[in-house]
Short mmCIF file of C-alpha atoms in Angstrom, two decimals:
data_model
loop_
_atom_site.label_atom_id
_atom_site.label_comp_id
_atom_site.label_asym_id
_atom_site.label_seq_id
_atom_site.Cartn_x
_atom_site.Cartn_y
_atom_site.Cartn_z
CA MET J 7 -14.79 -116.92 64.86
CA ALA J 8 -11.87 -119.23 64.06
CA PRO J 9 -8.64 -117.49 63.21
CA VAL J 10 -7.75 -117.41 59.53
CA ALA J 11 -4.78 -119.63 58.77
CA ARG J 12 -1.82 -117.90 57.09
CA ARG J 13 -1.35 -119.01 53.50
CA ARG J 14 1.96 -120.09 52.16
CA ALA J 15 3.56 -118.11 49.38
CA SER J 16 3.04 -121.06 47.07
CA GLU J 17 -0.75 -121.07 47.57
CA SER J 18 -3.34 -119.06 45.65
CA PRO J 19 -5.96 -116.90 47.47
CA THR J 20 -8.38 -119.85 47.19
CA GLY J 21 -5.92 -122.21 48.84
CA SER J 22 -4.86 -124.12 45.73
CA ARG J 23 -1.20 -124.49 44.94
CA LEU J 24 0.24 -121.97 42.45
CA PRO J 25 2.01 -123.15 39.30
CA GLU J 26 5.78 -123.12 39.52
CA THR J 27 6.08 -120.15 37.20
CA ASP J 28 3.63 -118.01 39.23
CA ARG J 29 5.27 -118.49 42.59
CA PRO J 30 7.20 -115.56 44.10
CA GLN J 31 10.85 -116.10 43.30
CA PRO J 32 13.59 -115.50 45.86
CA ARG J 33 15.66 -112.31 45.32
CA ARG J 34 18.78 -113.19 43.40
CA PRO J 35 22.14 -111.62 44.00
CA ASP J 36 22.59 -108.43 41.92
CA VAL J 37 25.79 -109.71 40.40
CA PHE J 38 25.26 -108.86 36.74
CA ARG J 39 23.01 -105.80 37.25
CA LYS J 40 25.61 -103.21 36.26
CA SER J 41 26.15 -104.75 32.87
CA HIS J 42 22.45 -104.39 32.09
CA GLN J 43 22.06 -100.79 33.37
CA VAL J 44 21.02 -98.04 30.94
CA PRO J 45 24.01 -95.77 30.28
CA PHE J 46 24.02 -92.62 32.39
CA LEU J 47 23.83 -90.21 29.42
CA GLU J 48 20.93 -92.15 27.92
CA ARG J 49 19.03 -92.07 31.20
CA LEU J 50 19.70 -88.35 31.49
CA ILE J 51 18.34 -87.73 28.00
CA GLN J 52 15.30 -89.89 28.69
CA LYS J 53 14.59 -87.95 31.86
CA ALA J 54 14.96 -84.62 30.05
CA VAL J 55 12.63 -85.74 27.27
CA THR J 56 10.07 -86.95 29.79
CA ARG J 57 10.11 -83.67 31.65
CA ALA J 58 10.01 -81.64 28.45
CA SER J 59 7.03 -83.58 27.14
CA ALA J 60 5.22 -82.81 30.38
CA ALA J 61 6.17 -79.12 30.23
CA PRO J 62 5.89 -77.66 26.70
CA GLU J 63 6.43 -74.21 28.16
CA THR J 64 9.98 -75.26 29.01
CA ILE J 65 10.66 -76.25 25.40
CA ILE J 66 9.28 -72.98 24.04
CA THR J 67 11.23 -70.95 26.60
CA LEU J 68 14.49 -72.72 25.75
CA MET J 69 13.92 -72.35 22.02
CA LEU J 70 13.26 -68.63 22.37
CA LEU J 71 16.33 -68.27 24.56
CA VAL J 72 18.61 -70.10 22.13
CA LEU J 73 17.30 -68.17 19.12
CA GLY J 74 17.52 -64.93 21.10
CA LEU J 75 21.20 -65.58 21.83
CA TRP J 76 21.88 -66.45 18.20
CA THR J 77 20.17 -63.41 16.69
CA ARG J 78 21.72 -60.98 19.16
CA PHE J 79 25.29 -62.34 19.25
CA TYR J 80 25.67 -63.13 15.54
CA ARG J 81 28.68 -61.14 14.23
CA ILE J 82 28.65 -59.07 17.40
CA THR J 83 32.12 -57.62 16.63
CA TRP J 84 30.92 -56.13 13.34
CA PRO J 85 31.37 -53.34 12.55
CA PRO J 86 34.56 -52.37 14.43
CA GLU J 87 33.42 -48.75 14.38
CA CYS J 88 31.02 -46.58 16.35
CA VAL J 89 27.39 -47.24 15.56
CA PHE J 90 25.34 -44.09 16.13
CA ASP J 91 25.03 -43.39 19.90
CA GLU J 92 27.74 -45.87 20.82
CA VAL J 93 29.94 -42.79 20.72
CA HIS J 94 28.08 -41.52 23.80
CA PHE J 95 27.36 -44.62 25.85
CA ALA J 96 30.75 -46.23 25.35
CA SER J 97 32.39 -42.95 26.35
CA PHE J 98 30.16 -42.78 29.46
CA ALA J 99 31.38 -46.22 30.46
CA HIS J 100 34.96 -45.15 29.85
CA HIS J 101 34.41 -42.05 32.00
CA TYR J 102 33.49 -44.39 34.83
CA LEU J 103 36.68 -46.36 34.24
CA ASN J 104 38.72 -43.13 34.12
CA ARG J 105 36.76 -41.82 37.12
CA THR J 106 36.20 -38.48 35.35
CA TYR J 107 32.94 -36.71 36.13
CA PHE J 108 30.40 -36.58 33.29
CA PHE J 109 26.77 -35.55 32.94
CA ASP J 110 23.90 -37.36 31.25
CA ILE J 111 20.15 -36.75 31.21
CA HIS J 112 19.41 -40.37 32.19
CA PRO J 113 19.90 -42.27 35.49
CA PRO J 114 23.04 -44.40 35.92
CA LEU J 115 22.07 -48.11 36.08
CA ALA J 116 22.58 -49.07 32.43
CA LYS J 117 25.80 -47.06 32.13
CA LEU J 118 27.16 -48.54 35.36
CA THR J 119 26.36 -52.02 34.05
CA LEU J 120 28.26 -51.39 30.82
CA ALA J 121 31.21 -49.95 32.74
CA THR J 122 31.27 -52.89 35.16
CA VAL J 123 31.37 -55.40 32.31
CA ALA J 124 34.14 -53.44 30.57
CA LYS J 125 36.13 -53.32 33.82
CA LEU J 126 35.78 -57.07 34.42
CA ALA J 127 36.93 -57.74 30.85
CA GLY J 128 40.00 -55.56 31.29
CA ASP J 129 38.96 -52.96 28.76
CA ILE J 130 41.51 -50.15 28.43
CA PRO J 131 40.00 -46.65 28.68
CA ASN J 132 40.89 -44.50 25.70
CA ARG J 133 39.69 -40.94 25.51
CA ASP J 134 40.51 -40.47 21.83
CA TRP J 135 38.79 -43.45 20.19
CA TYR J 136 35.48 -41.68 19.66
CA GLU J 137 36.99 -38.69 17.89
CA ASP J 138 37.43 -40.61 14.63
CA LYS J 139 34.63 -43.07 15.53
CA THR J 140 36.90 -46.08 15.04
CA TYR J 141 37.66 -48.41 17.92
CA PRO J 142 41.39 -48.72 18.65
CA PRO J 143 42.95 -52.20 18.40
CA GLU J 144 43.24 -52.49 22.19
CA SER J 145 39.57 -51.69 22.78
CA LYS J 146 37.31 -54.58 23.79
CA TYR J 147 34.23 -52.79 22.53
CA TYR J 148 32.56 -56.12 21.76
CA VAL J 149 32.33 -56.87 25.48
CA MET J 150 29.96 -53.98 26.10
CA ARG J 151 28.04 -54.94 22.96
CA SER J 152 27.74 -58.45 24.37
CA CYS J 153 26.35 -57.01 27.59
CA ALA J 154 23.57 -55.28 25.66
CA ALA J 155 23.02 -58.42 23.58
CA PHE J 156 22.63 -60.56 26.70
CA PHE J 157 19.74 -58.45 27.99
CA GLY J 158 18.17 -58.46 24.53
CA ALA J 159 18.52 -62.23 24.21
CA LEU J 160 16.44 -62.77 27.36
CA LEU J 161 13.55 -60.64 26.13
CA PRO J 162 11.67 -63.11 23.83
CA ALA J 163 11.53 -65.81 26.53
CA LEU J 164 10.52 -63.24 29.13
CA GLY J 165 7.79 -61.92 26.84
CA PHE J 166 6.42 -65.45 26.50
CA ARG J 167 6.41 -65.82 30.28
CA ILE J 168 4.59 -62.50 30.72
CA ALA J 169 1.88 -63.46 28.24
CA ARG J 170 1.33 -66.76 30.04
CA GLY J 171 1.20 -64.91 33.33
CA MET J 172 -1.57 -62.73 31.90
CA GLY J 173 -3.58 -65.85 31.14
CA MET J 174 -3.01 -65.97 27.39
CA SER J 175 -3.11 -69.28 25.55
CA MET J 176 0.09 -71.12 24.67
CA VAL J 177 -0.24 -70.09 21.03
CA ALA J 178 -0.81 -66.42 21.82
CA ALA J 179 2.07 -66.35 24.31
CA THR J 180 4.40 -68.01 21.82
CA THR J 181 3.42 -65.33 19.30
CA VAL J 182 4.59 -62.63 21.72
CA GLY J 183 7.95 -64.39 22.03
CA VAL J 184 8.26 -64.79 18.26
CA PHE J 185 7.43 -61.13 17.69
CA LEU J 186 10.09 -60.02 20.17
CA LEU J 187 12.55 -62.42 18.58
CA TRP J 188 12.26 -61.25 14.97
CA ASP J 189 11.49 -57.56 15.49
CA MET J 190 14.40 -55.55 14.14
CA LEU J 191 13.86 -52.55 16.42
CA ASN J 192 14.55 -54.63 19.53
CA LEU J 193 17.19 -56.66 17.73
CA ILE J 194 19.33 -53.79 16.42
CA GLU J 195 19.15 -51.89 19.71
CA ALA J 196 20.37 -55.01 21.54
CA ARG J 197 23.46 -55.48 19.35
CA HIS J 198 25.28 -52.26 20.16
CA ILE J 199 26.65 -50.30 23.09
CA LEU J 200 23.27 -48.74 23.86
CA THR J 201 20.99 -48.86 26.88
CA ASP J 202 17.60 -49.65 25.36
CA SER J 203 17.99 -53.42 25.61
CA GLN J 204 18.39 -52.98 29.37
CA LEU J 205 15.48 -50.54 29.41
CA ILE J 206 13.01 -52.90 27.76
CA PHE J 207 14.33 -55.90 29.72
CA TYR J 208 13.68 -54.20 33.05
CA CYS J 209 10.25 -53.08 31.83
CA ALA J 210 9.42 -56.70 31.02
CA LEU J 211 10.93 -57.90 34.30
CA CYS J 212 8.74 -55.39 36.13
CA MET J 213 5.62 -56.75 34.39
CA ASP J 214 6.58 -60.31 35.27
CA ALA J 215 7.30 -59.42 38.90
CA PHE J 216 3.88 -57.82 39.36
CA LEU J 217 2.12 -60.77 37.72
CA ARG J 218 3.87 -63.13 40.15
CA LEU J 219 3.08 -60.81 43.07
CA TRP J 220 -0.66 -60.87 42.40
CA LYS J 221 -0.71 -64.68 42.48
CA THR J 222 0.79 -65.00 45.97
CA PRO J 223 -1.40 -65.68 49.04
CA PRO J 224 -2.65 -62.47 50.73
CA ASN J 225 -0.81 -61.27 53.84
CA SER J 226 1.84 -63.97 53.48
CA ARG J 227 5.59 -63.87 53.75
CA GLN J 228 5.72 -65.01 50.15
CA ARG J 229 3.70 -61.95 49.11
CA ARG J 230 5.95 -59.58 51.03
CA TRP J 231 9.02 -60.98 49.26
CA ALA J 232 7.22 -60.77 45.92
CA ALA J 233 6.35 -57.13 46.66
CA PHE J 234 10.00 -56.45 47.44
CA TRP J 235 11.16 -57.96 44.14
CA ALA J 236 8.46 -56.09 42.20
CA GLY J 237 9.76 -52.89 43.75
CA LEU J 238 13.34 -53.70 42.79
CA ALA J 239 12.30 -54.41 39.20
CA SER J 240 10.40 -51.12 39.11
CA GLY J 241 13.37 -49.23 40.54
CA ALA J 242 15.71 -50.85 38.02
CA ALA J 243 13.50 -49.78 35.12
CA LEU J 244 13.34 -46.20 36.39
CA SER J 245 17.11 -46.24 36.93
CA VAL J 246 17.67 -46.69 33.19
CA LYS J 247 15.29 -43.99 31.90
CA TRP J 248 12.45 -42.07 33.48
CA THR J 249 10.18 -42.84 30.55
CA THR J 250 9.87 -46.43 31.83
CA LEU J 251 7.55 -45.06 34.54
CA VAL J 252 4.67 -46.17 32.30
CA VAL J 253 5.17 -49.81 33.36
CA PRO J 254 5.49 -49.60 37.16
CA GLY J 255 2.92 -46.80 37.10
CA LEU J 256 0.28 -48.81 35.25
CA PHE J 257 0.95 -52.03 37.14
CA GLY J 258 1.05 -50.11 40.41
CA LEU J 259 -2.41 -48.67 39.69
CA GLU J 260 -3.66 -52.16 38.91
CA SER J 261 -2.25 -53.34 42.25
CA VAL J 262 -4.27 -50.69 44.05
CA ALA J 263 -7.46 -51.23 42.02
CA GLY J 264 -7.41 -54.98 41.39
CA ALA J 265 -9.57 -54.43 38.32
CA VAL J 266 -8.11 -56.64 35.57
CA LEU J 267 -5.18 -58.93 36.28
CA ALA J 268 -5.00 -58.71 40.06
CA THR J 269 -7.77 -60.78 41.64
CA GLU J 270 -8.10 -58.25 44.46
CA PRO J 271 -6.46 -54.97 45.51
CA LEU J 272 -3.01 -55.37 47.01
CA GLU J 273 -2.73 -54.69 50.74
CA TRP J 274 -1.50 -51.19 51.50
CA SER J 275 1.42 -52.56 53.47
CA ASN J 276 2.65 -54.42 50.40
CA CYS J 277 2.04 -51.38 48.21
CA PHE J 278 4.41 -49.47 50.50
CA ILE J 279 6.96 -52.29 50.20
CA VAL J 280 6.83 -52.02 46.40
CA ALA J 281 7.17 -48.24 46.41
CA GLY J 282 9.78 -48.18 49.16
CA SER J 283 12.07 -50.75 47.58
CA ALA J 284 11.77 -49.03 44.17
CA ILE J 285 12.71 -45.64 45.58
CA ALA J 286 15.48 -47.11 47.71
CA LEU J 287 17.09 -48.83 44.75
CA TYR J 288 16.81 -45.74 42.55
CA ILE J 289 18.50 -43.54 45.15
CA SER J 290 21.14 -46.08 46.16
CA LEU J 291 22.38 -46.47 42.56
CA TRP J 292 23.56 -42.86 42.66
CA TYR J 293 26.04 -43.72 45.43
CA PRO J 294 28.53 -45.56 43.17
CA HIS J 295 28.07 -42.79 40.59
CA PHE J 296 29.33 -40.12 42.98
CA ARG J 297 31.80 -42.46 44.65
CA ILE J 298 33.53 -43.37 41.39
CA LEU J 299 33.61 -39.98 39.65
CA ILE J 300 36.12 -37.97 41.66
CA TYR J 301 38.20 -36.34 38.88
CA ASN J 302 37.25 -33.29 36.87
CA GLY J 303 35.50 -34.06 33.61
CA PRO J 304 33.03 -32.66 31.09
CA GLY J 305 30.10 -32.87 33.51
CA GLY J 306 31.48 -30.72 36.29
CA ASP J 307 29.91 -27.52 34.97
CA PHE J 308 26.42 -28.93 35.57
CA MET J 309 27.01 -29.18 39.32
CA SER J 310 27.10 -26.60 42.08
CA THR J 311 30.24 -24.66 42.93
CA GLU J 312 30.36 -26.48 46.26
CA PHE J 313 30.56 -29.81 44.45
CA GLN J 314 33.03 -28.56 41.81
CA ARG J 315 35.59 -27.81 44.56
CA THR J 316 35.73 -31.53 45.32
CA LEU J 317 36.67 -32.62 41.77
CA ILE J 318 40.38 -33.41 41.56
CA GLY J 319 42.16 -31.48 38.83
CA ARG J 320 39.54 -28.76 38.51
CA ASP J 321 40.30 -25.06 38.90
CA GLY J 322 39.39 -24.15 42.45
CA TYR J 323 39.82 -27.74 43.70
CA ASP J 324 40.12 -27.77 47.49
CA PRO J 325 41.36 -31.03 49.05
CA GLN J 326 39.80 -29.93 52.34
CA ALA J 327 36.39 -29.35 50.80
CA ARG J 328 33.61 -31.75 51.67
CA ARG J 329 31.01 -32.84 49.21
CA PRO J 330 27.39 -31.92 49.89
CA ALA J 331 25.22 -34.51 51.62
CA PHE J 332 24.40 -37.52 49.44
CA LEU J 333 20.63 -36.93 49.24
CA LYS J 334 21.25 -33.28 48.43
CA LEU J 335 23.52 -34.32 45.56
CA VAL J 336 20.91 -36.77 44.25
CA TRP J 337 18.23 -34.08 44.32
CA GLN J 338 20.50 -31.49 42.70
CA LEU J 339 21.59 -33.78 39.88
CA ASN J 340 18.09 -35.11 39.15
CA LYS J 341 16.77 -31.56 39.02
CA GLU J 342 19.50 -30.62 36.55
CA MET J 343 18.74 -33.72 34.46
CA PHE J 344 15.11 -32.65 34.19
CA LEU J 345 16.02 -29.08 33.23
CA ALA J 346 18.68 -30.16 30.73
CA ASN J 347 16.20 -32.51 29.09
CA ALA J 348 13.74 -29.65 28.69
CA ARG J 349 16.45 -27.46 27.14
CA ILE J 350 17.10 -29.90 24.28
CA LEU J 351 15.30 -28.22 21.38
CA ASP J 352 17.72 -28.83 18.51
CA GLU J 353 16.38 -30.77 15.56
CA HIS J 354 18.14 -33.88 14.29
CA GLU J 355 18.40 -35.14 10.74
CA TRP J 356 16.98 -38.53 11.71
CA GLN J 357 14.37 -37.48 14.22
CA SER J 358 10.80 -38.73 13.94
CA ARG J 359 7.52 -37.78 15.58
CA TRP J 360 5.54 -40.12 17.79
CA TYR J 361 2.63 -40.48 15.37
CA THR J 362 4.94 -41.97 12.71
CA TRP J 363 6.27 -44.78 14.93
CA PRO J 364 3.35 -47.23 14.68
CA TYR J 365 3.71 -47.46 10.90
CA ILE J 366 7.50 -46.76 10.77
CA GLY J 367 7.15 -43.51 8.91
CA ARG J 368 10.79 -42.71 9.52
CA GLY J 369 13.86 -44.92 9.97
CA LEU J 370 17.25 -44.07 11.44
CA LEU J 371 20.61 -44.61 9.73
CA TYR J 372 22.97 -46.04 12.37
CA TRP J 373 26.04 -46.82 10.27
CA ASN J 374 27.20 -47.20 6.68
CA ARG J 375 30.34 -48.05 4.74
CA TRP J 376 30.77 -47.51 1.02
CA GLN J 377 34.27 -46.10 0.48
CA GLU J 378 36.50 -47.84 -2.04
CA GLY J 379 39.35 -49.74 -0.43
CA THR J 380 37.32 -50.72 2.63
CA THR J 381 36.26 -54.27 3.36
CA ASP J 382 33.07 -56.07 4.23
CA ALA J 383 32.42 -58.28 7.26
CA ASP J 384 34.32 -61.17 5.67
CA GLY J 385 37.37 -59.10 4.75
CA ARG J 386 36.56 -58.76 1.04
CA LEU J 387 37.03 -55.42 -0.69
CA ILE J 388 33.80 -53.53 -1.31
CA ARG J 389 33.17 -53.20 -5.03
CA PRO J 390 32.38 -49.77 -6.52
CA GLY J 391 28.71 -48.94 -6.34
CA TYR J 392 28.12 -51.20 -3.32
CA ALA J 393 27.47 -50.13 0.27
CA MET J 394 26.70 -51.65 3.66
CA GLN J 395 24.53 -50.04 6.30
CA ILE J 396 22.78 -50.61 9.59
CA TYR J 397 19.37 -48.99 9.34
CA LEU J 398 17.10 -48.90 12.36
CA ILE J 399 13.51 -49.79 11.58
CA GLY J 400 11.06 -52.18 13.11
CA ASN J 401 9.77 -55.28 11.39
CA PRO J 402 7.28 -53.57 9.04
CA LEU J 403 4.77 -56.41 8.75
CA LEU J 404 4.85 -56.91 12.52
CA PHE J 405 4.36 -53.19 13.19
CA TRP J 406 1.50 -52.93 10.76
CA ALA J 407 -0.16 -56.03 12.20
CA CYS J 408 0.03 -54.52 15.70
CA LEU J 409 -1.38 -51.23 14.44
CA GLY J 410 -4.20 -53.13 12.76
CA ALA J 411 -4.99 -54.96 16.00
CA ILE J 412 -5.16 -51.65 17.88
CA LEU J 413 -7.52 -50.15 15.32
CA LEU J 414 -9.59 -53.35 15.35
CA LEU J 415 -9.94 -53.18 19.12
CA LEU J 416 -11.02 -49.54 19.03
CA ALA J 417 -13.60 -50.25 16.33
CA ALA J 418 -14.90 -53.48 17.86
CA THR J 419 -15.18 -52.41 21.50
CA PRO J 420 -18.73 -50.96 21.20
CA PHE J 421 -19.93 -54.15 19.51
CA VAL J 422 -18.26 -56.35 22.14
CA LEU J 423 -19.93 -54.34 24.92
CA ARG J 424 -23.29 -54.76 23.17
CA LEU J 425 -22.67 -58.49 22.80
CA ILE J 426 -21.91 -58.80 26.52
CA ARG J 427 -25.15 -57.01 27.45
CA LEU J 428 -27.22 -59.16 25.10
CA ARG J 429 -25.73 -62.41 26.38
CA LYS J 430 -26.39 -61.41 29.96
CA ARG J 431 -29.96 -60.37 29.10
CA HIS J 432 -30.63 -63.78 27.62
CA GLY J 433 -28.96 -65.62 30.47
CA GLN J 434 -25.99 -66.73 28.39
CA GLU J 435 -22.40 -66.93 29.58
CA ALA J 436 -20.52 -63.68 28.95
CA GLY J 437 -17.56 -64.03 31.31
CA CYS J 438 -15.06 -64.97 28.60
CA TRP J 439 -15.89 -61.83 26.59
CA GLU J 440 -15.66 -59.64 29.71
CA ARG J 441 -12.23 -61.02 30.60
CA TYR J 442 -11.15 -60.63 26.98
CA LEU J 443 -12.18 -56.99 26.84
CA ARG J 444 -10.72 -56.11 30.25
CA LEU J 445 -7.24 -57.40 29.38
CA ALA J 446 -7.41 -55.80 25.92
CA THR J 447 -8.31 -52.45 27.47
CA PHE J 448 -5.50 -52.77 30.03
CA LEU J 449 -2.93 -53.41 27.29
CA LEU J 450 -4.33 -50.56 25.21
CA LEU J 451 -3.86 -48.22 28.17
CA GLY J 452 -0.27 -49.40 28.52
CA TYR J 453 0.31 -48.72 24.83
CA ALA J 454 -1.18 -45.24 25.08
CA PHE J 455 0.82 -44.42 28.22
CA GLY J 456 3.98 -45.55 26.41
CA ILE J 457 3.48 -42.89 23.73
CA LEU J 458 1.91 -40.17 25.88
CA PRO J 459 5.18 -38.71 27.31
CA TYR J 460 6.40 -37.92 23.78
CA MET J 461 3.31 -36.13 22.54
CA PRO J 462 3.89 -32.67 24.08
CA ILE J 463 7.69 -32.47 23.98
CA GLU J 464 9.54 -30.49 21.34
CA ARG J 465 12.97 -32.15 21.62
CA SER J 466 14.23 -34.58 19.02
CA THR J 467 12.64 -38.00 19.32
CA PHE J 468 13.52 -41.20 17.49
CA ILE J 469 11.84 -44.46 16.61
CA TYR J 470 13.62 -46.33 19.43
CA HIS J 471 11.54 -44.31 21.91
CA TYR J 472 8.65 -46.51 20.76
CA LEU J 473 10.06 -49.64 22.45
CA PRO J 474 7.97 -49.68 25.67
CA ALA J 475 4.76 -49.00 23.75
CA LEU J 476 5.72 -51.68 21.22
CA LEU J 477 5.91 -54.31 23.98
CA PHE J 478 2.31 -53.53 24.93
CA ALA J 479 1.30 -53.54 21.24
CA GLU J 480 2.73 -57.02 20.71
CA LEU J 481 0.97 -58.35 23.81
CA LEU J 482 -2.23 -56.66 22.63
CA PHE J 483 -2.04 -58.22 19.17
CA ALA J 484 -1.55 -61.73 20.52
CA HIS J 485 -4.49 -61.36 22.90
CA VAL J 486 -6.92 -59.50 20.64
CA VAL J 487 -6.39 -61.64 17.55
CA LEU J 488 -5.37 -65.11 18.72
CA ASP J 489 -7.30 -65.31 21.99
CA MET J 490 -10.53 -63.84 20.62
CA PRO J 491 -13.38 -66.03 21.94
CA ALA J 492 -14.99 -66.05 18.49
CA LEU J 493 -11.87 -67.50 16.83
CA PRO J 494 -12.35 -71.25 16.28
CA ALA J 495 -9.71 -73.35 18.06
CA THR J 496 -8.95 -75.10 14.78
CA LEU J 497 -7.85 -71.79 13.23
CA GLN J 498 -5.66 -70.54 16.05
CA VAL J 499 -2.56 -72.57 15.19
CA PRO J 500 -2.76 -72.04 11.40
CA VAL J 501 -3.19 -68.28 11.86
CA ALA J 502 -0.25 -68.13 14.28
CA GLY J 503 1.88 -70.29 12.00
CA ALA J 504 1.24 -68.00 9.05
CA LEU J 505 2.21 -65.03 11.21
CA TYR J 506 5.49 -66.68 12.23
CA ILE J 507 6.39 -67.32 8.59
CA VAL J 508 5.56 -63.78 7.51
CA VAL J 509 7.41 -62.13 10.40
CA PHE J 510 10.51 -64.30 9.90
CA TRP J 511 10.49 -63.66 6.16
CA CYS J 512 10.42 -59.93 6.82
CA PHE J 513 13.37 -60.21 9.20
CA TRP J 514 15.31 -62.24 6.64
CA TYR J 515 14.50 -59.76 3.88
CA PHE J 516 15.97 -56.88 5.92
CA ARG J 517 18.86 -58.82 7.50
CA ALA J 518 21.43 -56.77 5.56
CA TRP J 519 20.21 -53.68 7.41
CA VAL J 520 20.14 -55.50 10.74
CA TYR J 521 23.72 -56.77 10.74
CA GLY J 522 25.29 -54.44 8.17
CA HIS J 523 27.34 -57.34 6.79
CA ILE J 524 26.10 -57.64 3.19
CA PRO J 525 27.19 -55.09 0.55
CA LEU J 526 24.25 -54.09 -1.64
CA THR J 527 23.90 -51.87 -4.68
CA SER J 528 22.07 -48.56 -4.45
CA ASP J 529 19.19 -50.15 -6.36
CA ASP J 530 19.03 -52.97 -3.80
CA HIS J 531 18.89 -50.49 -0.94
CA GLU J 532 16.28 -48.43 -2.75
CA GLY J 533 14.12 -51.50 -3.30
CA MET J 534 14.10 -52.14 0.44
CA ARG J 535 12.77 -48.66 1.17
CA TRP J 536 9.09 -49.54 1.27
CA ILE J 537 8.15 -46.04 2.41
CA LYS J 538 9.80 -43.72 -0.06
CA HIS J 539 11.75 -40.63 0.93
CA THR J 540 10.37 -37.18 0.26
CA LYS J 541 11.80 -33.77 1.07
CA LYS J 542 8.41 -32.20 1.57
CA VAL J 543 8.43 -30.04 4.72
CA GLY J 544 6.47 -31.60 7.56
CA ASP J 545 6.36 -35.01 5.92
CA ASN J 546 7.60 -38.13 7.69
CA LYS J 547 10.54 -38.16 5.20
CA GLY J 548 10.31 -41.91 4.65
CA TRP J 549 13.23 -44.35 4.73
CA HIS J 550 16.47 -43.08 3.26
#
């Protein structure tokens, strides 16, 4: 075979000469290229838009994050007075800064975090500020409020991520984020020197960590690291309050069983990594607690005589005395925390029982100002007959929607099981309904476990104890209602959009109670009390 002759650049594949305009042109010097370049900022924006259009989850996450920061940090310095339990948690942080020993029935992580932020901001410890419940001029109380607000601001975006990790649709997952964004129970708790925004954040972080763990390759290095991080998230949640055990407990059981979200049971070695890292973090966080608190304080009486001798300034202090072994101290203090918790039997004016939380049968007055001569958030004098208040309730329409979804699931489960059997009997696909019911049941269990610890106890309980269960309820609503296989795809977005409008309207309607910045008349306040107050013994007492 004769060799094929090489064609010139000016010839077509058939051998004919190309027109002058179609010939390859020689590369010209790039002399004027810079003048024709797209400006750097414009190219950056174009690249961001391109990436965002390819990843709608990024847009939703950023929007939830921005709105979370706005709602939590808005007027964060108001009011410049103690708001309910700020008197306790701010003083705990100041005890750390004063290094005076104190006692609390909860583990130390959240309080250490608040104290660390106050220390970095140069907050000046003042032991007298909480006596008249007014912050002194030198106090940077807003720094610790901002710490709580930061954790709360991350929650809506994290909730969206969790829902997506559970396999929910984009619309359902966005609904979870929107619910967490406009719910006043989460919002108010995250705006003050309290620990519940950290509590619910670490609960959510624990959920997310387990969901990522289950998606890693079995017996891989990646899975071992994921197990380690899931353990740390679990330990962090438990290091805020013991009641968070519902989350690592439920997700730990799912890891062992592999029944719903986990595709298969987690290897025992990785289960031990999760448990070991959780326990290690919980115990290790007590080290700075004992290391910092070396002076006598109000908590010394809860400790053993051997420990009391080591507190500087206490009667019987012995500079030669050695503190008990660290693990012995941890055991002793945790035992005393458990016993002290059980001894709390006093009733509180604003307490509420667990069965009233799903429908907000009882609110909680956090703060009010009505005295003549005082000013509002903008410095204007409060007119006679007007008052401002921060009143802790959840978003009523959101709460009632979640309660309705729970009741719907309980009522519909027998019919869904019958439908699954019939479809299988007739050779029809039933997998979507099985997956739907399994996840719904899992979330219902999480909701029940979130309330269960409060059912038998006699101590005062409050509506904010509902927060972990509420997270499961919001996830359950989004899945049960918006991801129902029988719901036409054309209705999913309109239904979700209507929900967003209703939930936001409810937040806006109650904004004066959220931020405490708008003076209202007594009639205005009374009109906002949708569940009326009654003094009947044993009643939920309503909102007042």
